[in-house]
PDB file of C-alpha atoms in Angstrom:
ATOM      1  CA  MET W   1     -64.832  35.536 -16.669  1.00  0.00           C
ATOM      2  CA  LYS W   2     -62.266  37.162 -18.962  1.00  0.00           C
ATOM      3  CA  TYR W   3     -63.252  40.660 -17.820  1.00  0.00           C
ATOM      4  CA  ASN W   4     -62.934  39.696 -14.150  1.00  0.00           C
ATOM      5  CA  LEU W   5     -59.545  38.079 -14.750  1.00  0.00           C
ATOM      6  CA  LEU W   6     -58.205  41.146 -16.531  1.00  0.00           C
ATOM      7  CA  SER W   7     -59.689  43.585 -14.004  1.00  0.00           C
ATOM      8  CA  ASN W   8     -57.979  41.806 -11.115  1.00  0.00           C
ATOM      9  CA  TYR W   9     -54.811  41.551 -13.215  1.00  0.00           C
ATOM     10  CA  LYS W  10     -54.864  45.318 -13.727  1.00  0.00           C
ATOM     11  CA  LEU W  11     -55.157  45.888  -9.981  1.00  0.00           C
ATOM     12  CA  PHE W  12     -52.248  43.494  -9.444  1.00  0.00           C
ATOM     13  CA  LEU W  13     -50.039  45.443 -11.866  1.00  0.00           C
ATOM     14  CA  ALA W  14     -50.917  48.683 -10.103  1.00  0.00           C
ATOM     15  CA  SER W  15     -49.980  47.146  -6.745  1.00  0.00           C
ATOM     16  CA  LEU W  16     -46.480  46.504  -8.114  1.00  0.00           C
ATOM     17  CA  GLY W  17     -45.989  50.230  -8.691  1.00  0.00           C
ATOM     18  CA  LEU W  18     -45.822  50.029 -12.484  1.00  0.00           C
ATOM     19  CA  ARG W  19     -46.524  53.282 -14.290  1.00  0.00           C
ATOM     20  CA  PRO W  20     -50.003  53.771 -15.826  1.00  0.00           C
ATOM     21  CA  ASN W  21     -48.832  53.481 -19.437  1.00  0.00           C
ATOM     22  CA  THR W  22     -47.077  50.191 -18.684  1.00  0.00           C
ATOM     23  CA  ILE W  23     -50.177  48.822 -16.958  1.00  0.00           C
ATOM     24  CA  LYS W  24     -52.316  49.847 -19.925  1.00  0.00           C
ATOM     25  CA  THR W  25     -49.899  48.158 -22.362  1.00  0.00           C
ATOM     26  CA  TYR W  26     -49.677  44.882 -20.413  1.00  0.00           C
ATOM     27  CA  TYR W  27     -53.453  44.819 -19.966  1.00  0.00           C
ATOM     28  CA  TYR W  28     -53.953  45.224 -23.716  1.00  0.00           C
ATOM     29  CA  ARG W  29     -51.302  42.606 -24.613  1.00  0.00           C
ATOM     30  CA  MET W  30     -52.758  40.089 -22.167  1.00  0.00           C
ATOM     31  CA  ALA W  31     -56.270  40.659 -23.503  1.00  0.00           C
ATOM     32  CA  LYS W  32     -54.968  39.882 -27.009  1.00  0.00           C
ATOM     33  CA  LEU W  33     -53.331  36.665 -25.812  1.00  0.00           C
ATOM     34  CA  LEU W  34     -56.572  35.560 -24.136  1.00  0.00           C
ATOM     35  CA  GLU W  35     -58.703  36.169 -27.232  1.00  0.00           C
ATOM     36  CA  GLY W  36     -60.529  32.955 -28.141  1.00  0.00           C
ATOM     37  CA  HIS W  37     -59.118  31.199 -25.087  1.00  0.00           C
ATOM     38  CA  TYR W  38     -61.496  28.924 -23.179  1.00  0.00           C
ATOM     39  CA  LEU W  39     -61.610  30.219 -19.626  1.00  0.00           C
ATOM     40  CA  VAL W  40     -62.776  28.363 -16.544  1.00  0.00           C
ATOM     41  CA  ASN W  41     -63.151  29.454 -12.929  1.00  0.00           C
ATOM     42  CA  ASP W  42     -59.921  27.735 -11.963  1.00  0.00           C
ATOM     43  CA  CYS W  43     -57.068  29.849 -13.366  1.00  0.00           C
ATOM     44  CA  SER W  44     -54.623  27.003 -12.882  1.00  0.00           C
ATOM     45  CA  LYS W  45     -56.365  25.238 -15.779  1.00  0.00           C
ATOM     46  CA  ILE W  46     -55.394  27.951 -18.264  1.00  0.00           C
ATOM     47  CA  ASP W  47     -53.445  26.442 -21.147  1.00  0.00           C
ATOM     48  CA  ILE W  48     -50.098  28.249 -21.066  1.00  0.00           C
ATOM     49  CA  SER W  49     -48.885  26.322 -24.121  1.00  0.00           C
ATOM     50  CA  SER W  50     -51.605  27.855 -26.279  1.00  0.00           C
ATOM     51  CA  LEU W  51     -50.682  31.343 -25.039  1.00  0.00           C
ATOM     52  CA  ILE W  52     -47.029  30.689 -25.885  1.00  0.00           C
ATOM     53  CA  PHE W  53     -48.175  29.524 -29.324  1.00  0.00           C
ATOM     54  CA  LYS W  54     -49.800  32.931 -29.781  1.00  0.00           C
ATOM     55  CA  LEU W  55     -46.496  34.540 -28.795  1.00  0.00           C
ATOM     56  CA  SER W  56     -44.840  32.670 -31.669  1.00  0.00           C
ATOM     57  CA  HIS W  57     -46.935  34.711 -34.122  1.00  0.00           C
ATOM     58  CA  ILE W  58     -45.556  38.037 -32.856  1.00  0.00           C
ATOM     59  CA  HIS W  59     -42.646  39.015 -35.094  1.00  0.00           C
ATOM     60  CA  TYR W  60     -41.491  42.372 -33.731  1.00  0.00           C
ATOM     61  CA  LYS W  61     -39.194  42.557 -30.697  1.00  0.00           C
ATOM     62  CA  ASN W  62     -40.952  45.346 -28.809  1.00  0.00           C
ATOM     63  CA  GLN W  63     -44.422  43.818 -29.169  1.00  0.00           C
ATOM     64  CA  PHE W  64     -43.092  40.398 -28.191  1.00  0.00           C
ATOM     65  CA  SER W  65     -41.347  41.768 -25.110  1.00  0.00           C
ATOM     66  CA  GLN W  66     -44.527  43.529 -23.972  1.00  0.00           C
ATOM     67  CA  SER W  67     -46.631  40.398 -24.516  1.00  0.00           C
ATOM     68  CA  LYS W  68     -44.070  38.166 -22.783  1.00  0.00           C
ATOM     69  CA  ASN W  69     -43.911  40.451 -19.737  1.00  0.00           C
ATOM     70  CA  ALA W  70     -47.705  40.655 -19.673  1.00  0.00           C
ATOM     71  CA  LEU W  71     -47.938  36.866 -19.638  1.00  0.00           C
ATOM     72  CA  LEU W  72     -45.305  36.424 -16.916  1.00  0.00           C
ATOM     73  CA  TYR W  73     -47.015  38.993 -14.700  1.00  0.00           C
ATOM     74  CA  PHE W  74     -50.343  37.274 -15.365  1.00  0.00           C
ATOM     75  CA  CYS W  75     -48.898  33.957 -14.220  1.00  0.00           C
ATOM     76  CA  LYS W  76     -47.501  35.631 -11.118  1.00  0.00           C
ATOM     77  CA  CYS W  77     -50.830  37.309 -10.410  1.00  0.00           C
ATOM     78  CA  TYR W  78     -52.791  34.048 -10.502  1.00  0.00           C
ATOM     79  CA  GLN W  79     -49.948  31.813  -9.261  1.00  0.00           C
ATOM     80  CA  ILE W  80     -49.959  29.836 -12.491  1.00  0.00           C
ATOM     81  CA  SER W  81     -47.004  27.488 -12.870  1.00  0.00           C
ATOM     82  CA  ILE W  82     -44.790  27.898 -15.911  1.00  0.00           C
ATOM     83  CA  THR W  83     -42.095  25.284 -16.536  1.00  0.00           C
ATOM     84  CA  ASN W  84     -38.428  25.884 -17.311  1.00  0.00           C
ATOM     85  CA  LYS W  85     -39.020  24.279 -20.696  1.00  0.00           C
ATOM     86  CA  GLN W  86     -41.758  26.793 -21.460  1.00  0.00           C
ATOM     87  CA  LEU W  87     -39.554  29.676 -20.310  1.00  0.00           C
ATOM     88  CA  LYS W  88     -36.732  28.493 -22.574  1.00  0.00           C
ATOM     89  CA  ASN W  89     -39.190  28.233 -25.453  1.00  0.00           C
ATOM     90  CA  ILE W  90     -40.253  31.846 -24.860  1.00  0.00           C
ATOM     91  CA  GLU W  91     -36.593  32.938 -24.838  1.00  0.00           C
ATOM     92  CA  ARG W  92     -35.999  31.065 -28.099  1.00  0.00           C
ATOM     93  CA  LEU W  93     -39.017  32.743 -29.720  1.00  0.00           C
ATOM     94  CA  GLN W  94     -37.858  36.156 -28.527  1.00  0.00           C
ATOM     95  CA  LYS W  95     -34.463  35.699 -30.180  1.00  0.00           C
ATOM     96  CA  GLN W  96     -36.228  35.123 -33.489  1.00  0.00           C
ATOM     97  CA  THR W  97     -38.022  38.481 -33.375  1.00  0.00           C
ATOM     98  CA  ARG W  98     -36.741  41.571 -35.128  1.00  0.00           C
ATOM     99  CA  LYS W  99     -36.781  45.219 -34.198  1.00  0.00           C
ATOM    100  CA  LYS W 100     -39.238  47.463 -35.966  1.00  0.00           C
ATOM    101  CA  TYR W 101     -37.546  50.761 -36.720  1.00  0.00           C
ATOM    102  CA  ARG W 102     -39.446  53.933 -37.421  1.00  0.00           C
ATOM    103  CA  LYS W 103     -37.904  56.175 -40.039  1.00  0.00           C
ATOM    104  CA  ALA W 104     -36.535  59.213 -38.269  1.00  0.00           C
ATOM    105  CA  THR W 105     -37.510  62.588 -39.683  1.00  0.00           C
ATOM    106  CA  LYS W 106     -34.849  65.278 -40.013  1.00  0.00           C
ATOM    107  CA  ALA W 107     -34.863  67.984 -37.358  1.00  0.00           C
ATOM    108  CA  GLU W 108     -32.713  71.066 -36.676  1.00  0.00           C
ATOM    109  CA  TYR W 109     -31.506  71.482 -33.116  1.00  0.00           C
ATOM    110  CA  PRO W 110     -30.815  75.255 -33.297  1.00  0.00           C
ATOM    111  CA  LYS W 111     -34.342  75.871 -34.586  1.00  0.00           C
ATOM    112  CA  ILE W 112     -35.878  73.621 -31.917  1.00  0.00           C
ATOM    113  CA  LYS W 113     -33.780  75.308 -29.218  1.00  0.00           C
ATOM    114  CA  ARG W 114     -34.911  78.790 -30.280  1.00  0.00           C
ATOM    115  CA  THR W 115     -38.530  77.653 -30.361  1.00  0.00           C
ATOM    116  CA  ILE W 116     -38.327  76.230 -26.833  1.00  0.00           C
ATOM    117  CA  ASN W 117     -36.487  79.253 -25.422  1.00  0.00           C
ATOM    118  CA  HIS W 118     -39.207  81.567 -26.754  1.00  0.00           C
ATOM    119  CA  LEU W 119     -42.078  79.650 -25.159  1.00  0.00           C
ATOM    120  CA  LYS W 120     -44.149  81.795 -22.782  1.00  0.00           C
ATOM    121  CA  ASN W 121     -45.445  78.739 -20.925  1.00  0.00           C
ATOM    122  CA  LYS W 122     -42.709  78.299 -18.303  1.00  0.00           C
ATOM    123  CA  LYS W 123     -43.739  74.767 -17.299  1.00  0.00           C
ATOM    124  CA  LEU W 124     -43.791  73.606 -20.920  1.00  0.00           C
ATOM    125  CA  LYS W 125     -40.432  75.217 -21.576  1.00  0.00           C
ATOM    126  CA  VAL W 126     -38.862  73.569 -18.526  1.00  0.00           C
ATOM    127  CA  SER W 127     -40.374  70.193 -19.489  1.00  0.00           C
ATOM    128  CA  PHE W 128     -38.748  70.276 -22.936  1.00  0.00           C
ATOM    129  CA  LEU W 129     -35.406  71.601 -21.612  1.00  0.00           C
ATOM    130  CA  THR W 130     -35.313  68.850 -18.980  1.00  0.00           C
ATOM    131  CA  MET W 131     -35.817  66.216 -21.687  1.00  0.00           C
ATOM    132  CA  ILE W 132     -32.847  67.615 -23.606  1.00  0.00           C
ATOM    133  CA  GLU W 133     -30.670  67.834 -20.494  1.00  0.00           C
ATOM    134  CA  THR W 134     -31.474  64.358 -19.137  1.00  0.00           C
ATOM    135  CA  GLY W 135     -32.452  62.338 -22.221  1.00  0.00           C
ATOM    136  CA  LEU W 136     -35.551  61.094 -20.403  1.00  0.00           C
ATOM    137  CA  ARG W 137     -38.342  59.477 -22.410  1.00  0.00           C
ATOM    138  CA  VAL W 138     -41.527  61.534 -22.370  1.00  0.00           C
ATOM    139  CA  SER W 139     -43.295  58.680 -20.530  1.00  0.00           C
ATOM    140  CA  GLU W 140     -40.610  58.801 -17.824  1.00  0.00           C
ATOM    141  CA  LEU W 141     -40.565  62.585 -17.470  1.00  0.00           C
ATOM    142  CA  SER W 142     -44.353  62.883 -17.238  1.00  0.00           C
ATOM    143  CA  GLN W 143     -44.653  60.522 -14.251  1.00  0.00           C
ATOM    144  CA  ILE W 144     -42.225  62.406 -11.977  1.00  0.00           C
ATOM    145  CA  LYS W 145     -43.807  63.869  -8.847  1.00  0.00           C
ATOM    146  CA  ILE W 146     -42.380  66.305  -6.323  1.00  0.00           C
ATOM    147  CA  GLU W 147     -41.845  63.381  -3.934  1.00  0.00           C
ATOM    148  CA  ASP W 148     -39.650  61.716  -6.578  1.00  0.00           C
ATOM    149  CA  CYS W 149     -37.137  64.594  -6.473  1.00  0.00           C
ATOM    150  CA  ARG W 150     -34.110  64.825  -4.182  1.00  0.00           C
ATOM    151  CA  ILE W 151     -31.987  67.981  -3.911  1.00  0.00           C
ATOM    152  CA  CYS W 152     -28.482  67.389  -2.575  1.00  0.00           C
ATOM    153  CA  ASN W 153     -24.960  68.699  -3.256  1.00  0.00           C
ATOM    154  CA  GLU W 154     -26.225  71.091  -5.947  1.00  0.00           C
ATOM    155  CA  GLU W 155     -27.867  68.226  -7.833  1.00  0.00           C
ATOM    156  CA  ILE W 156     -31.484  67.296  -8.441  1.00  0.00           C
ATOM    157  CA  ARG W 157     -32.087  63.559  -8.638  1.00  0.00           C
ATOM    158  CA  PHE W 158     -35.269  62.271 -10.244  1.00  0.00           C
ATOM    159  CA  SER W 159     -36.535  58.745  -9.614  1.00  0.00           C
ATOM    160  CA  PHE W 160     -39.016  57.111 -11.980  1.00  0.00           C
ATOM    161  CA  ILE W 161     -40.157  53.787 -13.412  1.00  0.00           C
ATOM    162  CA  GLY W 162     -38.253  53.280 -16.649  1.00  0.00           C
ATOM    163  CA  LYS W 163     -38.714  51.015 -19.634  1.00  0.00           C
ATOM    164  CA  GLY W 164     -39.565  47.468 -18.632  1.00  0.00           C
ATOM    165  CA  GLY W 165     -40.897  48.532 -15.228  1.00  0.00           C
ATOM    166  CA  LYS W 166     -37.492  49.078 -13.627  1.00  0.00           C
ATOM    167  CA  LYS W 167     -36.846  51.902 -11.161  1.00  0.00           C
ATOM    168  CA  SER W 168     -34.317  54.341 -12.602  1.00  0.00           C
ATOM    169  CA  PHE W 169     -32.684  57.672 -11.804  1.00  0.00           C
ATOM    170  CA  SER W 170     -31.580  60.789 -13.645  1.00  0.00           C
ATOM    171  CA  ILE W 171     -29.662  63.843 -12.465  1.00  0.00           C
ATOM    172  CA  ILE W 172     -29.516  67.545 -13.295  1.00  0.00           C
ATOM    173  CA  SER W 173     -26.583  69.360 -11.712  1.00  0.00           C
ATOM    174  CA  LYS W 174     -26.071  73.058 -11.131  1.00  0.00           C
ATOM    175  CA  LYS W 175     -22.626  72.760 -12.700  1.00  0.00           C
ATOM    176  CA  ASP W 176     -23.971  71.432 -16.018  1.00  0.00           C
ATOM    177  CA  ASN W 177     -27.049  73.657 -16.376  1.00  0.00           C
ATOM    178  CA  THR W 178     -27.346  76.402 -13.767  1.00  0.00           C
ATOM    179  CA  PRO W 179     -30.522  78.147 -15.084  1.00  0.00           C
ATOM    180  CA  LEU W 180     -32.499  74.903 -15.418  1.00  0.00           C
ATOM    181  CA  TYR W 181     -31.260  73.634 -12.046  1.00  0.00           C
ATOM    182  CA  ALA W 182     -32.289  76.871 -10.322  1.00  0.00           C
ATOM    183  CA  CYS W 183     -35.724  76.911 -11.957  1.00  0.00           C
ATOM    184  CA  LEU W 184     -36.462  73.286 -11.050  1.00  0.00           C
ATOM    185  CA  LYS W 185     -35.144  73.716  -7.509  1.00  0.00           C
ATOM    186  CA  ASP W 186     -37.392  76.739  -6.885  1.00  0.00           C
ATOM    187  CA  THR W 187     -40.418  74.883  -8.265  1.00  0.00           C
ATOM    188  CA  ILE W 188     -39.771  71.750  -6.207  1.00  0.00           C
ATOM    189  CA  LEU W 189     -39.238  73.708  -2.973  1.00  0.00           C
ATOM    190  CA  TYR W 190     -42.324  75.854  -3.644  1.00  0.00           C
ATOM    191  CA  TYR W 191     -44.644  72.853  -3.944  1.00  0.00           C
ATOM    192  CA  ARG W 192     -42.902  71.012  -1.127  1.00  0.00           C
ATOM    193  CA  ASP W 193     -43.485  73.934   1.242  1.00  0.00           C
ATOM    194  CA  LYS W 194     -47.182  73.771   0.354  1.00  0.00           C
ATOM    195  CA  GLY W 195     -47.277  70.045   1.128  1.00  0.00           C
ATOM    196  CA  LEU W 196     -47.995  69.113  -2.493  1.00  0.00           C
ATOM    197  CA  ASP W 197     -45.540  66.210  -2.696  1.00  0.00           C
ATOM    198  CA  SER W 198     -47.899  64.166  -4.886  1.00  0.00           C
ATOM    199  CA  LYS W 199     -48.103  66.889  -7.549  1.00  0.00           C
ATOM    200  CA  LYS W 200     -46.623  66.115 -10.974  1.00  0.00           C
ATOM    201  CA  LEU W 201     -43.578  68.250 -11.730  1.00  0.00           C
ATOM    202  CA  PHE W 202     -44.076  68.214 -15.509  1.00  0.00           C
ATOM    203  CA  TYR W 203     -46.923  67.983 -18.010  1.00  0.00           C
ATOM    204  CA  SER W 204     -48.553  64.726 -19.131  1.00  0.00           C
ATOM    205  CA  SER W 205     -47.029  62.614 -21.880  1.00  0.00           C
ATOM    206  CA  GLN W 206     -49.945  63.242 -24.222  1.00  0.00           C
ATOM    207  CA  TYR W 207     -49.855  67.013 -23.730  1.00  0.00           C
ATOM    208  CA  LEU W 208     -46.090  67.224 -24.295  1.00  0.00           C
ATOM    209  CA  GLN W 209     -46.309  65.146 -27.469  1.00  0.00           C
ATOM    210  CA  GLN W 210     -49.160  67.272 -28.814  1.00  0.00           C
ATOM    211  CA  LYS W 211     -47.346  70.536 -28.097  1.00  0.00           C
ATOM    212  CA  ALA W 212     -44.062  69.282 -29.557  1.00  0.00           C
ATOM    213  CA  LYS W 213     -45.847  68.298 -32.759  1.00  0.00           C
ATOM    214  CA  LEU W 214     -47.504  71.724 -32.870  1.00  0.00           C
ATOM    215  CA  TYR W 215     -44.071  73.393 -32.712  1.00  0.00           C
ATOM    216  CA  GLY W 216     -42.587  71.200 -35.442  1.00  0.00           C
ATOM    217  CA  PHE W 217     -40.596  68.554 -33.578  1.00  0.00           C
ATOM    218  CA  SER W 218     -41.164  65.404 -31.507  1.00  0.00           C
ATOM    219  CA  CYS W 219     -40.295  64.398 -27.943  1.00  0.00           C
ATOM    220  CA  LEU W 220     -38.105  61.664 -29.439  1.00  0.00           C
ATOM    221  CA  ASP W 221     -36.144  64.386 -31.262  1.00  0.00           C
ATOM    222  CA  LEU W 222     -35.283  65.857 -27.850  1.00  0.00           C
ATOM    223  CA  ARG W 223     -33.955  62.494 -26.679  1.00  0.00           C
ATOM    224  CA  ARG W 224     -31.853  62.202 -29.839  1.00  0.00           C
ATOM    225  CA  ILE W 225     -30.526  65.725 -29.306  1.00  0.00           C
ATOM    226  CA  SER W 226     -29.604  64.788 -25.741  1.00  0.00           C
ATOM    227  CA  ALA W 227     -27.623  61.813 -27.060  1.00  0.00           C
ATOM    228  CA  LYS W 228     -25.673  63.974 -29.512  1.00  0.00           C
ATOM    229  CA  LEU W 229     -24.963  66.681 -26.926  1.00  0.00           C
ATOM    230  CA  GLU W 230     -23.687  64.080 -24.462  1.00  0.00           C
ATOM    231  CA  TYR W 231     -21.402  62.556 -27.102  1.00  0.00           C
ATOM    232  CA  LYS W 232     -20.088  66.006 -28.025  1.00  0.00           C
ATOM    233  CA  LYS W 233     -19.219  66.566 -24.368  1.00  0.00           C
ATOM    234  CA  SER W 234     -17.871  63.134 -23.390  1.00  0.00           C
ATOM    235  CA  LYS W 235     -16.766  61.672 -26.744  1.00  0.00           C
ATOM    236  CA  SER W 236     -17.919  58.335 -25.344  1.00  0.00           C
ATOM    237  CA  LYS W 237     -20.650  56.135 -26.799  1.00  0.00           C
ATOM    238  CA  HIS W 238     -20.777  54.205 -23.542  1.00  0.00           C
ATOM    239  CA  GLN W 239     -21.421  57.419 -21.621  1.00  0.00           C
ATOM    240  CA  VAL W 240     -24.313  58.172 -23.972  1.00  0.00           C
ATOM    241  CA  ARG W 241     -25.607  54.637 -23.557  1.00  0.00           C
ATOM    242  CA  ASN W 242     -25.544  54.948 -19.772  1.00  0.00           C
ATOM    243  CA  LYS W 243     -27.296  58.299 -19.797  1.00  0.00           C
ATOM    244  CA  LEU W 244     -30.094  57.140 -22.088  1.00  0.00           C
ATOM    245  CA  ARG W 245     -30.193  53.681 -20.442  1.00  0.00           C
ATOM    246  CA  HIS W 246     -29.994  51.737 -23.715  1.00  0.00           C
ATOM    247  CA  ALA W 247     -29.871  47.953 -23.415  1.00  0.00           C
ATOM    248  CA  LYS W 248     -27.553  47.684 -26.415  1.00  0.00           C
ATOM    249  CA  ILE W 249     -24.825  49.912 -27.846  1.00  0.00           C
ATOM    250  CA  LYS W 250     -26.434  49.336 -31.256  1.00  0.00           C
ATOM    251  CA  THR W 251     -29.386  51.459 -30.136  1.00  0.00           C
ATOM    252  CA  THR W 252     -26.979  54.206 -29.073  1.00  0.00           C
ATOM    253  CA  ASP W 253     -25.407  54.132 -32.537  1.00  0.00           C
ATOM    254  CA  ILE W 254     -28.842  54.604 -34.107  1.00  0.00           C
ATOM    255  CA  TYR W 255     -29.465  57.658 -31.925  1.00  0.00           C
ATOM    256  CA  LEU W 256     -26.057  59.166 -32.684  1.00  0.00           C
ATOM    257  CA  ASN W 257     -26.581  58.601 -36.424  1.00  0.00           C
ATOM    258  CA  SER W 258     -30.118  60.015 -36.394  1.00  0.00           C
ATOM    259  CA  PRO W 259     -30.846  62.878 -38.833  1.00  0.00           C
ATOM    260  CA  ILE W 260     -30.580  65.727 -36.325  1.00  0.00           C
ATOM    261  CA  ASP W 261     -28.756  68.804 -37.654  1.00  0.00           C
ATOM    262  CA  MET W 262     -26.833  70.230 -34.692  1.00  0.00           C
ATOM    263  CA  LYS W 263     -25.299  73.211 -36.531  1.00  0.00           C
ATOM    264  CA  ASP W 264     -26.864  76.639 -36.785  1.00  0.00           C
ATOM    265  CA  LYS W 265     -27.172  77.620 -40.457  1.00  0.00           C
ATOM    266  CA  GLU W 266     -27.725  81.293 -39.762  1.00  0.00           C
TER     267      GLU W 266
END
């Protein structure tokens, strides 16, 4: 019964257009919530209160948010009623969670930049440079297809499903980065002429993370570098926040204070 419920739930999430990694996360979180839960053929009989009780034992904000979203989508999938009182209880529990910060390792931007510029793999090089230019998360970059790209007024606009399952956009303009713009434009038009609109423009998330680690940095380092470069250009924390799509300015402060050395020591 549990397997059938989760299998249909997974298909439901896919029908909403959520990205694969998000579907995988919500599937896993919902499976954890249903552990030990007595299931019957009638989904309306599922005890939501006991699932909310399990939520109360999740202490970290990110994990709680994933589990909460998984539960709400599950209720929507099986048309399970959830009361306003239960929703308020979930909101109260979420406010009690805390963010789990990973200790950022120190990285040197000039060294990373030289490493990327010397890459012989053009697609890998462009993938990393696009992350620096746009501040996209690796999970966002890796999902972009040719059909998700729009070229207009010397700008390339990418559409993708961002954090939390929301549709978002990012732009690379010829004015800001002419070489990268030209390279991406040529690639997009090449595949579009061949009718390959469903082809991924960049490498997979796993591949990019593995290669970054091999070269001595992380994909998150590239996002932090993007934040610092944007602040250097605009002198505005709010501009950085908008570019990286942070929910809170506090997160932007963490990125701007991250241990990334932006100066060339040579």
